[in-house]
Amino acid sequence: MKIDPNHLCILAAIIDAGGLSEGAVAVSKSQPSVSRTIAMLEARLGARLFEKGRRPLRPTELCLSLAEQGRIIAQASETASLSAAHYSRGKSGTARIAGTPIFMDGVIANMIASFQGAFPKVTINQTYGYMAELTEQLTAGNIDLGICPVSAASVPAGFAFKPLLRGRNVIACAPSHPLARKSAFKLADIASYPWIAPPAGSPLYSDLRGALGSIGITDFRVSFTGGSLASILSVMAGSESLTVLPYSVVFMQSHSKTVTALPVKLKHPERELGFLWREDRPVRPAVQRFRKYLESEFQVLANHIEQKGRAAVWRA
Amino acid sequence: MKIDPNHLCILAAIIDAGGLSEGAVAVSKSQPSVSRTIAMLEARLGARLFEKGRRPLRPTELCLSLAEQGRIIAQASETASLSAAHYSRGKSGTARIAGTPIFMDGVIANMIASFQGAFPKVTINQTYGYMAELTEQLTAGNIDLGICPVSAASVPAGFAFKPLLRGRNVIACAPSHPLARKSAFKLADIASYPWIAPPAGSPLYSDLRGALGSIGITDFRVSFTGGSLASILSVMAGSESLTVLPYSVVFMQSHSKTVTALPVKLKHPERELGFLWREDRPVRPAVQRFRKYLESEFQVLANHIEQKGRAAVWRA
DNA sequence: AGTCAATATACCCTAATGTTATGAAAATTG
DNA sequence: CAATTTTCATAACATTAGGGTATATTGACT
């Protein structure tokens, strides 16, 4: 015979509360309702659950063993409620994000770290990809959110885009670089250093030529290409190489003193870094939470960048 | 928000069974019923439990974590059902019995042992007492069943009595006793040995005089009195003492070769050993089970006693 | 594209559960 | 020990969650 788990919970509540009336309050039901529920349970079980004619209701041994299970059930039910609440407030769950490697490594990774500090039960699933892969993965439902530089005009149909940071590229080098230590230098000097090119196919790669062209440099030597941010920084630290990086990336690395920006005004790309997602997909709470978190982080970051950048890089 | 434990069970069933329809079968409900239950749950949670528009129904992560609890609940519910079934079949629970010490130790204890072998989850709560205490304890609800010699006529109002064994007392002694080794002896010889008297107040004590009187012995020396069965047997084994015991007790001890009965025909008491209980009290299944068990054991015992007794004791 | 199998909806109905008012009985207290 | 209080049970009634059958809908597969 199957016993309704609810009834077992009520049983446990009565016993733990020390009385039918108190138990009724504990499960927020009326006293008669609980009384009748017990009576029906007894009838179905064909056994008494409380000794007859005792006013401080005394449970039988059967009742006690059933209440044991009732407690377990109440506990599980409570846990379920909590995890549902957690989930729908975005405090647990999974957010699957993907983005361009340089940004993910140079900017987002830091934010993920602090996000995880605040919401440790949210699992972040991070992968890499450029625009084409991102739209593909979003459509396939493999990721929830893309993060990449997009020119607002080129957002594909069916996708939503929320800009976070305007694109500002800078010429980056190691802090120990000869040019970084000069207060002033000629643009022509720049061209003589070896260049690190971002991974082929990345938006940065095309930015590189455009940016240098904008300051009259068309001829330069590429000494290293295709690496991740980590390898770019390593190469840069051990050489006199230059490269073009988003200022946000340089800024985020500034505390580690591995990279700095030269005070050269480049032509900035039309693109803005932002979120990309399919607008026809429901947004899971954890994703929503993560998005909001990054948005506020980026707002702070954007201010800092604007101030520091104006002072140190495009002061010209 | 409180989640109905039943719904969590259903969730678990669906996932474990690998489909809504199979899950419905698993919880023995119709498919539409389960479908609607899920839909309502989703509405209340404000979150999807299964991904929309996927035919082999795919659970969301929230669903999985809820199902986890559902499994716990199903398990607890199952356990509760089982323990209820066990209980109402008398396979678990408690039986509180009390009886006269000599019978409890000499006869019932053995039966309890075998009963416990058959029903290990039934707790037997054994205490001692004579008629007066038994009726008192029964009325107070401290015990479920009394076991003692009662003359059918003297059953108090409100009590029920079920006879198990007619009273047959014998003269008992150690197997090594001089009289036990003789094939024949005069009754007068008996009187010369020291006597062990049963505990004062016990029915046996009054039986002692009556029985010996019936064979013409009125003058005898009491060397030991008041002990339990164990002490009586010990004293008897180490001396040439005689005593009067129920033949059932002597019979049950026969395998241990610590006591034997002299072939003397005594006047048997009017009383019969039997169960005593209050007929206005509901009988718990475990008590019922125990009672039935003892009844059948006693039936067998009664036959054995009748045969063996006729052959060895009251053959005269 | 058509078929099949799985899930969702519509509809009706029963039974469980809730509420308030009230009765009964055990426990407590003067 | 009678009066009172506390606690539980019952009655009567309203509501609705939840069950079933029949049927529509929709992914998935050939």
XYZ file of C-alpha atoms in Angstrom, chain B residues 173 176-178 193-194 235-242:
14
model
C 14.870 -33.689 41.332
C 21.503 -37.949 39.797
C 19.105 -38.098 42.690
C 18.921 -41.501 44.467
C 14.652 -35.571 51.506
C 15.069 -31.813 51.848
C 20.497 -26.015 44.129
C 18.818 -29.183 43.013
C 21.770 -30.234 40.874
C 24.124 -29.884 43.813
C 21.984 -31.574 46.424
C 19.438 -34.266 46.974
C 16.641 -31.760 47.249
C 13.220 -32.319 45.810
